[in-house]
Amino acid sequence: MPIKLIAIDIDGTLLTPERVISKRVKETLLKAKEAGIKIVLSTGRPLPGVTDYLTELDLRNNGDYAITYNGALVQDTHTGEVISHHTLDIDDFYRVEEMSRKAGVHYHTTTQDAMYTSNKDISAYTVREAMLVQMPLKYRAVEEMDKQISISKMMMIDEPAVLDEGIKQLSEDFVDRYTVLRSEPFYLEILHPSASKGQALKSLIDILGFTQDEVMAIGDNENDLDMIEFAGLGVAMGNAVPKVKENATYVTDTNANDGVATVIEKFALMP
């Protein structure tokens, strides 16, 4: 069955280790789009951190979509229309803030407009994330947080060894309450239980009228796992973590060697 939609993670997948889109990958994606295949960027980043890549790949036209916040938000990139948005509220903020303190790790909260942290000693990883996704970073004491806040995701962030120990402190009830996933060695993401890349991809293809067999998904880390398992053709990058490779249908080359282009040319742009 021909591929009609390709969902692609950004960091570690679409981008090279130098955080750019290679010439070959760009040309291959433009060719796929010209062939009528929908290209959907699927990322943990908020939309402002994706906009430049959408523009570069000509993915801001009528009928183009993006999955952001690790599946919490699905959006039409041309009109800005929200297809689905699974958010958390102030009670979730209080719960995660308290749990992060008990676990001894830094954390931050992300809305559609800004990132917030109540850590006076702001983590370097929070600063890194704010710069990477091009969002303003604001300090707010717990009692100063807007009671009407609509949260797309929260993140516990710290040195990998510190985060490893912190994760061991999370209660079973806490983990069961949310979608909790490790997107980087220094990032643990906490989302609405209905939010994940796989669930977002399912909601999008239902709207478009595609089947799973018509979908390819490409990724490298654990936050890509359910998307890769959902797609008819789930692809792990050569630089993917072992768990992703083990559950993928196919393992392509690394992001340093145009792995995205290689697998699309092989399975979606066959002569």
PDB file of C-alpha atoms in Angstrom:
ATOM      1  CA  MET A   1       0.000   0.000   0.000  1.00  0.00           C
ATOM      2  CA  PRO A   2       1.463   3.432  -0.921  1.00  0.00           C
ATOM      3  CA  ILE A   3       2.597   5.812   1.808  1.00  0.00           C
ATOM      4  CA  LYS A   4       0.269   8.834   2.068  1.00  0.00           C
ATOM      5  CA  LEU A   5       1.614  10.483   5.237  1.00  0.00           C
ATOM      6  CA  ILE A   6       5.074  10.619   6.822  1.00  0.00           C
ATOM      7  CA  ALA A   7       5.372  11.773  10.444  1.00  0.00           C
ATOM      8  CA  ILE A   8       8.905  12.873  11.298  1.00  0.00           C
ATOM      9  CA  ASP A   9      10.482  13.711  14.639  1.00  0.00           C
ATOM     10  CA  ILE A  10      12.768  16.752  14.567  1.00  0.00           C
ATOM     11  CA  ASP A  11      15.678  16.535  17.025  1.00  0.00           C
ATOM     12  CA  GLY A  12      17.865  13.519  16.354  1.00  0.00           C
ATOM     13  CA  THR A  13      15.834  12.624  13.264  1.00  0.00           C
ATOM     14  CA  LEU A  14      15.083  15.408  10.790  1.00  0.00           C
ATOM     15  CA  LEU A  15      18.028  17.499  11.967  1.00  0.00           C
ATOM     16  CA  THR A  16      21.692  16.570  11.668  1.00  0.00           C
ATOM     17  CA  PRO A  17      23.860  16.593  14.818  1.00  0.00           C
ATOM     18  CA  GLU A  18      24.624  20.213  13.832  1.00  0.00           C
ATOM     19  CA  ARG A  19      20.856  20.945  14.081  1.00  0.00           C
ATOM     20  CA  VAL A  20      20.256  21.706  10.421  1.00  0.00           C
ATOM     21  CA  ILE A  21      18.294  19.974   7.666  1.00  0.00           C
ATOM     22  CA  SER A  22      20.743  18.469   5.187  1.00  0.00           C
ATOM     23  CA  LYS A  23      20.452  19.268   1.479  1.00  0.00           C
ATOM     24  CA  ARG A  24      19.544  15.683   0.586  1.00  0.00           C
ATOM     25  CA  VAL A  25      16.867  15.377   3.282  1.00  0.00           C
ATOM     26  CA  LYS A  26      15.312  18.690   2.259  1.00  0.00           C
ATOM     27  CA  GLU A  27      15.242  17.748  -1.423  1.00  0.00           C
ATOM     28  CA  THR A  28      13.746  14.343  -0.622  1.00  0.00           C
ATOM     29  CA  LEU A  29      10.978  15.838   1.521  1.00  0.00           C
ATOM     30  CA  LEU A  30      10.105  18.422  -1.109  1.00  0.00           C
ATOM     31  CA  LYS A  31       9.974  15.637  -3.693  1.00  0.00           C
ATOM     32  CA  ALA A  32       7.683  13.587  -1.447  1.00  0.00           C
ATOM     33  CA  LYS A  33       5.381  16.555  -0.986  1.00  0.00           C
ATOM     34  CA  GLU A  34       5.268  17.125  -4.740  1.00  0.00           C
ATOM     35  CA  ALA A  35       4.253  13.470  -5.065  1.00  0.00           C
ATOM     36  CA  GLY A  36       1.213  14.176  -2.876  1.00  0.00           C
ATOM     37  CA  ILE A  37       2.550  12.692   0.370  1.00  0.00           C
ATOM     38  CA  LYS A  38       1.697  14.659   3.513  1.00  0.00           C
ATOM     39  CA  ILE A  39       4.778  15.524   5.585  1.00  0.00           C
ATOM     40  CA  VAL A  40       3.950  16.084   9.255  1.00  0.00           C
ATOM     41  CA  LEU A  41       6.614  17.254  11.703  1.00  0.00           C
ATOM     42  CA  SER A  42       5.979  15.534  15.041  1.00  0.00           C
ATOM     43  CA  THR A  43       7.961  16.932  17.933  1.00  0.00           C
ATOM     44  CA  GLY A  44       8.195  17.670  21.622  1.00  0.00           C
ATOM     45  CA  ARG A  45       8.817  21.303  20.718  1.00  0.00           C
ATOM     46  CA  PRO A  46       6.097  23.982  20.810  1.00  0.00           C
ATOM     47  CA  LEU A  47       5.030  25.486  17.499  1.00  0.00           C
ATOM     48  CA  PRO A  48       7.401  28.525  17.718  1.00  0.00           C
ATOM     49  CA  GLY A  49      10.304  26.065  17.822  1.00  0.00           C
ATOM     50  CA  VAL A  50       9.093  24.421  14.618  1.00  0.00           C
ATOM     51  CA  THR A  51       8.110  27.401  12.482  1.00  0.00           C
ATOM     52  CA  ASP A  52      11.482  27.913  10.773  1.00  0.00           C
ATOM     53  CA  TYR A  53      11.594  24.265   9.681  1.00  0.00           C
ATOM     54  CA  LEU A  54       7.997  24.384   8.432  1.00  0.00           C
ATOM     55  CA  THR A  55       8.900  27.403   6.324  1.00  0.00           C
ATOM     56  CA  GLU A  56      12.107  25.816   5.027  1.00  0.00           C
ATOM     57  CA  LEU A  57      10.231  22.678   3.960  1.00  0.00           C
ATOM     58  CA  ASP A  58       7.236  24.572   2.511  1.00  0.00           C
ATOM     59  CA  LEU A  59       4.888  23.029   5.091  1.00  0.00           C
ATOM     60  CA  ARG A  60       2.706  26.047   5.874  1.00  0.00           C
ATOM     61  CA  ASN A  61       0.213  25.678   3.057  1.00  0.00           C
ATOM     62  CA  ASN A  62      -3.430  24.646   2.987  1.00  0.00           C
ATOM     63  CA  GLY A  63      -3.712  21.064   4.251  1.00  0.00           C
ATOM     64  CA  ASP A  64      -0.415  21.052   6.170  1.00  0.00           C
ATOM     65  CA  TYR A  65      -0.305  19.982   9.833  1.00  0.00           C
ATOM     66  CA  ALA A  66       2.143  19.692  12.716  1.00  0.00           C
ATOM     67  CA  ILE A  67       2.137  17.655  15.921  1.00  0.00           C
ATOM     68  CA  THR A  68       3.777  19.557  18.777  1.00  0.00           C
ATOM     69  CA  TYR A  69       4.304  19.266  22.553  1.00  0.00           C
ATOM     70  CA  ASN A  70       4.830  15.511  22.079  1.00  0.00           C
ATOM     71  CA  GLY A  71       1.290  15.088  20.794  1.00  0.00           C
ATOM     72  CA  ALA A  72      -0.564  17.431  23.145  1.00  0.00           C
ATOM     73  CA  LEU A  73      -1.314  19.771  20.224  1.00  0.00           C
ATOM     74  CA  VAL A  74      -2.232  19.028  16.610  1.00  0.00           C
ATOM     75  CA  GLN A  75      -2.522  22.146  14.496  1.00  0.00           C
ATOM     76  CA  ASP A  76      -3.170  23.284  10.949  1.00  0.00           C
ATOM     77  CA  THR A  77       0.049  25.142  10.089  1.00  0.00           C
ATOM     78  CA  HIS A  78      -1.641  27.292   7.433  1.00  0.00           C
ATOM     79  CA  THR A  79      -4.647  28.627   9.356  1.00  0.00           C
ATOM     80  CA  GLY A  80      -3.485  27.974  12.905  1.00  0.00           C
ATOM     81  CA  GLU A  81      -6.676  25.986  13.554  1.00  0.00           C
ATOM     82  CA  VAL A  82      -6.329  23.632  16.513  1.00  0.00           C
ATOM     83  CA  ILE A  83      -7.294  20.069  15.605  1.00  0.00           C
ATOM     84  CA  SER A  84      -6.789  18.724  19.132  1.00  0.00           C
ATOM     85  CA  HIS A  85      -5.201  20.115  22.284  1.00  0.00           C
ATOM     86  CA  HIS A  86      -4.920  18.106  25.505  1.00  0.00           C
ATOM     87  CA  THR A  87      -4.002  20.465  28.328  1.00  0.00           C
ATOM     88  CA  LEU A  88      -3.221  20.351  32.036  1.00  0.00           C
ATOM     89  CA  ASP A  89      -4.434  22.838  34.663  1.00  0.00           C
ATOM     90  CA  ILE A  90      -3.290  24.552  37.851  1.00  0.00           C
ATOM     91  CA  ASP A  91      -3.966  21.462  39.984  1.00  0.00           C
ATOM     92  CA  ASP A  92      -1.644  19.472  37.735  1.00  0.00           C
ATOM     93  CA  PHE A  93       0.937  22.226  38.107  1.00  0.00           C
ATOM     94  CA  TYR A  94       0.768  22.013  41.899  1.00  0.00           C
ATOM     95  CA  ARG A  95       1.038  18.218  41.794  1.00  0.00           C
ATOM     96  CA  VAL A  96       4.048  18.157  39.459  1.00  0.00           C
ATOM     97  CA  GLU A  97       5.772  21.018  41.258  1.00  0.00           C
ATOM     98  CA  GLU A  98       5.431  19.188  44.577  1.00  0.00           C
ATOM     99  CA  MET A  99       6.593  15.886  43.094  1.00  0.00           C
ATOM    100  CA  SER A 100       9.627  17.512  41.477  1.00  0.00           C
ATOM    101  CA  ARG A 101      10.653  19.012  44.818  1.00  0.00           C
ATOM    102  CA  LYS A 102      10.277  15.652  46.539  1.00  0.00           C
ATOM    103  CA  ALA A 103      12.292  14.007  43.766  1.00  0.00           C
ATOM    104  CA  GLY A 104      15.014  16.670  44.022  1.00  0.00           C
ATOM    105  CA  VAL A 105      14.945  17.721  40.356  1.00  0.00           C
ATOM    106  CA  HIS A 106      14.401  20.964  38.452  1.00  0.00           C
ATOM    107  CA  TYR A 107      11.270  21.438  36.384  1.00  0.00           C
ATOM    108  CA  HIS A 108       9.434  23.874  34.148  1.00  0.00           C
ATOM    109  CA  THR A 109       5.956  24.374  32.704  1.00  0.00           C
ATOM    110  CA  THR A 110       5.120  25.213  29.095  1.00  0.00           C
ATOM    111  CA  THR A 111       2.014  26.938  27.730  1.00  0.00           C
ATOM    112  CA  GLN A 112       1.414  28.018  24.148  1.00  0.00           C
ATOM    113  CA  ASP A 113       2.965  31.389  24.944  1.00  0.00           C
ATOM    114  CA  ALA A 114       5.816  30.922  27.419  1.00  0.00           C
ATOM    115  CA  MET A 115       7.838  28.663  29.704  1.00  0.00           C
ATOM    116  CA  TYR A 116       7.580  29.095  33.478  1.00  0.00           C
ATOM    117  CA  THR A 117       9.735  27.868  36.332  1.00  0.00           C
ATOM    118  CA  SER A 118       9.493  28.296  40.089  1.00  0.00           C
ATOM    119  CA  ASN A 119      13.122  27.254  40.518  1.00  0.00           C
ATOM    120  CA  LYS A 120      15.150  30.253  41.683  1.00  0.00           C
ATOM    121  CA  ASP A 121      18.280  28.389  40.609  1.00  0.00           C
ATOM    122  CA  ILE A 122      17.001  27.972  37.074  1.00  0.00           C
ATOM    123  CA  SER A 123      18.352  24.852  35.403  1.00  0.00           C
ATOM    124  CA  ALA A 124      20.747  25.307  32.512  1.00  0.00           C
ATOM    125  CA  TYR A 125      18.608  22.745  30.683  1.00  0.00           C
ATOM    126  CA  THR A 126      15.555  24.981  31.077  1.00  0.00           C
ATOM    127  CA  VAL A 127      17.508  27.900  29.611  1.00  0.00           C
ATOM    128  CA  ARG A 128      18.709  25.615  26.796  1.00  0.00           C
ATOM    129  CA  GLU A 129      15.158  24.492  26.052  1.00  0.00           C
ATOM    130  CA  ALA A 130      13.806  28.057  25.993  1.00  0.00           C
ATOM    131  CA  MET A 131      16.481  29.107  23.498  1.00  0.00           C
ATOM    132  CA  LEU A 132      16.022  25.974  21.386  1.00  0.00           C
ATOM    133  CA  VAL A 133      12.254  26.381  21.023  1.00  0.00           C
ATOM    134  CA  GLN A 134      12.348  30.191  20.870  1.00  0.00           C
ATOM    135  CA  MET A 135       9.980  30.824  23.768  1.00  0.00           C
ATOM    136  CA  PRO A 136      10.196  33.418  26.569  1.00  0.00           C
ATOM    137  CA  LEU A 137      11.241  32.019  29.954  1.00  0.00           C
ATOM    138  CA  LYS A 138       9.612  33.477  33.082  1.00  0.00           C
ATOM    139  CA  TYR A 139      10.219  32.923  36.792  1.00  0.00           C
ATOM    140  CA  ARG A 140       7.050  32.639  38.859  1.00  0.00           C
ATOM    141  CA  ALA A 141       6.770  31.603  42.490  1.00  0.00           C
ATOM    142  CA  VAL A 142       4.218  28.849  43.006  1.00  0.00           C
ATOM    143  CA  GLU A 143       1.673  31.206  44.567  1.00  0.00           C
ATOM    144  CA  GLU A 144       2.058  33.638  41.638  1.00  0.00           C
ATOM    145  CA  MET A 145       1.007  31.184  38.941  1.00  0.00           C
ATOM    146  CA  ASP A 146      -2.173  32.066  37.039  1.00  0.00           C
ATOM    147  CA  LYS A 147      -4.990  29.908  38.439  1.00  0.00           C
ATOM    148  CA  GLN A 148      -6.521  29.730  34.948  1.00  0.00           C
ATOM    149  CA  ILE A 149      -3.328  28.537  33.290  1.00  0.00           C
ATOM    150  CA  SER A 150      -3.653  26.121  30.356  1.00  0.00           C
ATOM    151  CA  ILE A 151      -0.570  23.904  30.254  1.00  0.00           C
ATOM    152  CA  SER A 152       0.582  21.983  27.182  1.00  0.00           C
ATOM    153  CA  LYS A 153       3.280  20.052  29.024  1.00  0.00           C
ATOM    154  CA  MET A 154       5.575  20.057  32.034  1.00  0.00           C
ATOM    155  CA  MET A 155       9.132  18.800  32.224  1.00  0.00           C
ATOM    156  CA  MET A 156      11.407  17.560  34.962  1.00  0.00           C
ATOM    157  CA  ILE A 157      14.911  18.417  33.795  1.00  0.00           C
ATOM    158  CA  ASP A 158      18.310  17.811  35.313  1.00  0.00           C
ATOM    159  CA  GLU A 159      21.660  16.127  34.907  1.00  0.00           C
ATOM    160  CA  PRO A 160      20.969  12.556  33.704  1.00  0.00           C
ATOM    161  CA  ALA A 161      22.226  10.924  36.912  1.00  0.00           C
ATOM    162  CA  VAL A 162      20.151  13.309  39.056  1.00  0.00           C
ATOM    163  CA  LEU A 163      17.085  12.731  36.897  1.00  0.00           C
ATOM    164  CA  ASP A 164      17.590   8.950  37.057  1.00  0.00           C
ATOM    165  CA  GLU A 165      17.450   9.114  40.847  1.00  0.00           C
ATOM    166  CA  GLY A 166      14.511  11.514  40.786  1.00  0.00           C
ATOM    167  CA  ILE A 167      12.466   9.209  38.560  1.00  0.00           C
ATOM    168  CA  LYS A 168      12.841   6.460  41.151  1.00  0.00           C
ATOM    169  CA  GLN A 169      11.021   8.729  43.616  1.00  0.00           C
ATOM    170  CA  LEU A 170       7.906   9.137  41.453  1.00  0.00           C
ATOM    171  CA  SER A 171       4.861   7.425  42.901  1.00  0.00           C
ATOM    172  CA  GLU A 172       2.926   4.834  40.933  1.00  0.00           C
ATOM    173  CA  ASP A 173      -0.187   7.002  41.194  1.00  0.00           C
ATOM    174  CA  PHE A 174       1.697   9.950  39.698  1.00  0.00           C
ATOM    175  CA  VAL A 175       3.004   7.956  36.731  1.00  0.00           C
ATOM    176  CA  ASP A 176      -0.433   6.437  36.076  1.00  0.00           C
ATOM    177  CA  ARG A 177      -2.113   9.843  36.118  1.00  0.00           C
ATOM    178  CA  TYR A 178      -0.164  11.275  33.155  1.00  0.00           C
ATOM    179  CA  THR A 179       1.692  10.439  29.983  1.00  0.00           C
ATOM    180  CA  VAL A 180       5.246  10.337  31.355  1.00  0.00           C
ATOM    181  CA  LEU A 181       8.104   9.832  28.929  1.00  0.00           C
ATOM    182  CA  ARG A 182      11.858  10.334  28.620  1.00  0.00           C
ATOM    183  CA  SER A 183      12.636  12.417  25.534  1.00  0.00           C
ATOM    184  CA  GLU A 184      16.317  13.036  26.314  1.00  0.00           C
ATOM    185  CA  PRO A 185      18.681  11.774  29.029  1.00  0.00           C
ATOM    186  CA  PHE A 186      18.072  15.104  30.821  1.00  0.00           C
ATOM    187  CA  TYR A 187      14.317  15.515  30.045  1.00  0.00           C
ATOM    188  CA  LEU A 188      11.292  13.779  31.575  1.00  0.00           C
ATOM    189  CA  GLU A 189       8.062  15.055  30.058  1.00  0.00           C
ATOM    190  CA  ILE A 190       4.676  15.054  31.808  1.00  0.00           C
ATOM    191  CA  LEU A 191       1.592  15.438  29.619  1.00  0.00           C
ATOM    192  CA  HIS A 192      -2.156  14.937  29.669  1.00  0.00           C
ATOM    193  CA  PRO A 193      -2.902  11.174  29.643  1.00  0.00           C
ATOM    194  CA  SER A 194      -4.466  11.486  26.172  1.00  0.00           C
ATOM    195  CA  ALA A 195      -1.375  13.217  24.772  1.00  0.00           C
ATOM    196  CA  SER A 196       1.338  11.331  22.901  1.00  0.00           C
ATOM    197  CA  LYS A 197       2.697  11.377  19.386  1.00  0.00           C
ATOM    198  CA  GLY A 198       0.973   8.092  18.586  1.00  0.00           C
ATOM    199  CA  GLN A 199      -2.435   9.260  19.813  1.00  0.00           C
ATOM    200  CA  ALA A 200      -2.024  12.558  17.953  1.00  0.00           C
ATOM    201  CA  LEU A 201      -1.104  10.732  14.753  1.00  0.00           C
ATOM    202  CA  LYS A 202      -4.183   8.518  15.071  1.00  0.00           C
ATOM    203  CA  SER A 203      -6.485  11.519  15.528  1.00  0.00           C
ATOM    204  CA  LEU A 204      -4.954  13.222  12.488  1.00  0.00           C
ATOM    205  CA  ILE A 205      -5.254  10.275  10.095  1.00  0.00           C
ATOM    206  CA  ASP A 206      -8.832   9.703  11.248  1.00  0.00           C
ATOM    207  CA  ILE A 207      -9.638  13.239  10.121  1.00  0.00           C
ATOM    208  CA  LEU A 208      -7.755  12.796   6.847  1.00  0.00           C
ATOM    209  CA  GLY A 209      -9.282   9.389   6.141  1.00  0.00           C
ATOM    210  CA  PHE A 210      -5.956   7.521   5.965  1.00  0.00           C
ATOM    211  CA  THR A 211      -5.263   4.060   7.370  1.00  0.00           C
ATOM    212  CA  GLN A 212      -2.312   2.994   9.524  1.00  0.00           C
ATOM    213  CA  ASP A 213      -0.877   1.035   6.586  1.00  0.00           C
ATOM    214  CA  GLU A 214      -0.591   4.314   4.663  1.00  0.00           C
ATOM    215  CA  VAL A 215       1.529   5.968   7.360  1.00  0.00           C
ATOM    216  CA  MET A 216       5.281   6.047   7.926  1.00  0.00           C
ATOM    217  CA  ALA A 217       6.660   7.406  11.221  1.00  0.00           C
ATOM    218  CA  ILE A 218      10.343   8.139  11.821  1.00  0.00           C
ATOM    219  CA  GLY A 219      12.014   8.836  15.171  1.00  0.00           C
ATOM    220  CA  ASP A 220      14.940   8.220  17.489  1.00  0.00           C
ATOM    221  CA  ASN A 221      13.882   8.470  21.128  1.00  0.00           C
ATOM    222  CA  GLU A 222      11.374   7.017  23.573  1.00  0.00           C
ATOM    223  CA  ASN A 223       8.869   9.833  23.028  1.00  0.00           C
ATOM    224  CA  ASP A 224       8.628   8.603  19.410  1.00  0.00           C
ATOM    225  CA  LEU A 225       7.917   5.015  20.430  1.00  0.00           C
ATOM    226  CA  ASP A 226       4.114   4.865  20.334  1.00  0.00           C
ATOM    227  CA  MET A 227       4.085   6.826  17.057  1.00  0.00           C
ATOM    228  CA  ILE A 228       6.484   4.297  15.525  1.00  0.00           C
ATOM    229  CA  GLU A 229       4.472   1.385  16.879  1.00  0.00           C
ATOM    230  CA  PHE A 230       1.213   2.885  15.546  1.00  0.00           C
ATOM    231  CA  ALA A 231       2.392   3.531  11.984  1.00  0.00           C
ATOM    232  CA  GLY A 232       2.176   0.837   9.352  1.00  0.00           C
ATOM    233  CA  LEU A 233       5.861   1.469   8.711  1.00  0.00           C
ATOM    234  CA  GLY A 234       7.603   2.484  11.931  1.00  0.00           C
ATOM    235  CA  VAL A 235      11.181   3.588  11.315  1.00  0.00           C
ATOM    236  CA  ALA A 236      14.004   3.971  13.834  1.00  0.00           C
ATOM    237  CA  MET A 237      16.981   6.143  13.038  1.00  0.00           C
ATOM    238  CA  GLY A 238      20.398   4.496  13.099  1.00  0.00           C
ATOM    239  CA  ASN A 239      21.177   6.747  16.077  1.00  0.00           C
ATOM    240  CA  ALA A 240      17.958   5.777  17.901  1.00  0.00           C
ATOM    241  CA  VAL A 241      17.955   4.409  21.432  1.00  0.00           C
ATOM    242  CA  PRO A 242      17.835   0.584  21.619  1.00  0.00           C
ATOM    243  CA  LYS A 243      14.180   0.405  22.720  1.00  0.00           C
ATOM    244  CA  VAL A 244      13.060   2.296  19.607  1.00  0.00           C
ATOM    245  CA  LYS A 245      15.135   0.100  17.299  1.00  0.00           C
ATOM    246  CA  GLU A 246      13.732  -3.032  18.911  1.00  0.00           C
ATOM    247  CA  ASN A 247      10.137  -1.945  18.259  1.00  0.00           C
ATOM    248  CA  ALA A 248      10.552  -0.470  14.773  1.00  0.00           C
ATOM    249  CA  THR A 249       9.657  -2.152  11.507  1.00  0.00           C
ATOM    250  CA  TYR A 250      12.818  -0.836   9.872  1.00  0.00           C
ATOM    251  CA  VAL A 251      16.064   0.806  10.991  1.00  0.00           C
ATOM    252  CA  THR A 252      17.450   3.420   8.625  1.00  0.00           C
ATOM    253  CA  ASP A 253      20.784   5.285   8.633  1.00  0.00           C
ATOM    254  CA  THR A 254      21.715   7.906  11.236  1.00  0.00           C
ATOM    255  CA  ASN A 255      20.763  11.579  11.233  1.00  0.00           C
ATOM    256  CA  ALA A 256      24.379  12.334  10.345  1.00  0.00           C
ATOM    257  CA  ASN A 257      24.006  10.241   7.184  1.00  0.00           C
ATOM    258  CA  ASP A 258      20.616  11.362   5.815  1.00  0.00           C
ATOM    259  CA  GLY A 259      18.662   8.488   7.348  1.00  0.00           C
ATOM    260  CA  VAL A 260      15.332  10.251   6.743  1.00  0.00           C
ATOM    261  CA  ALA A 261      16.067  10.621   3.024  1.00  0.00           C
ATOM    262  CA  THR A 262      17.265   7.016   2.724  1.00  0.00           C
ATOM    263  CA  VAL A 263      14.077   5.468   4.109  1.00  0.00           C
ATOM    264  CA  ILE A 264      11.725   7.780   2.209  1.00  0.00           C
ATOM    265  CA  GLU A 265      13.506   7.061  -1.073  1.00  0.00           C
ATOM    266  CA  LYS A 266      13.335   3.318  -0.342  1.00  0.00           C
ATOM    267  CA  PHE A 267       9.676   2.989   0.708  1.00  0.00           C
ATOM    268  CA  ALA A 268       7.751   6.122  -0.376  1.00  0.00           C
ATOM    269  CA  LEU A 269       9.436   7.309  -3.573  1.00  0.00           C
ATOM    270  CA  MET A 270      10.011   3.958  -5.214  1.00  0.00           C
ATOM    271  CA  PRO A 271      10.037   4.161  -9.043  1.00  0.00           C
TER     272      PRO A 271
END
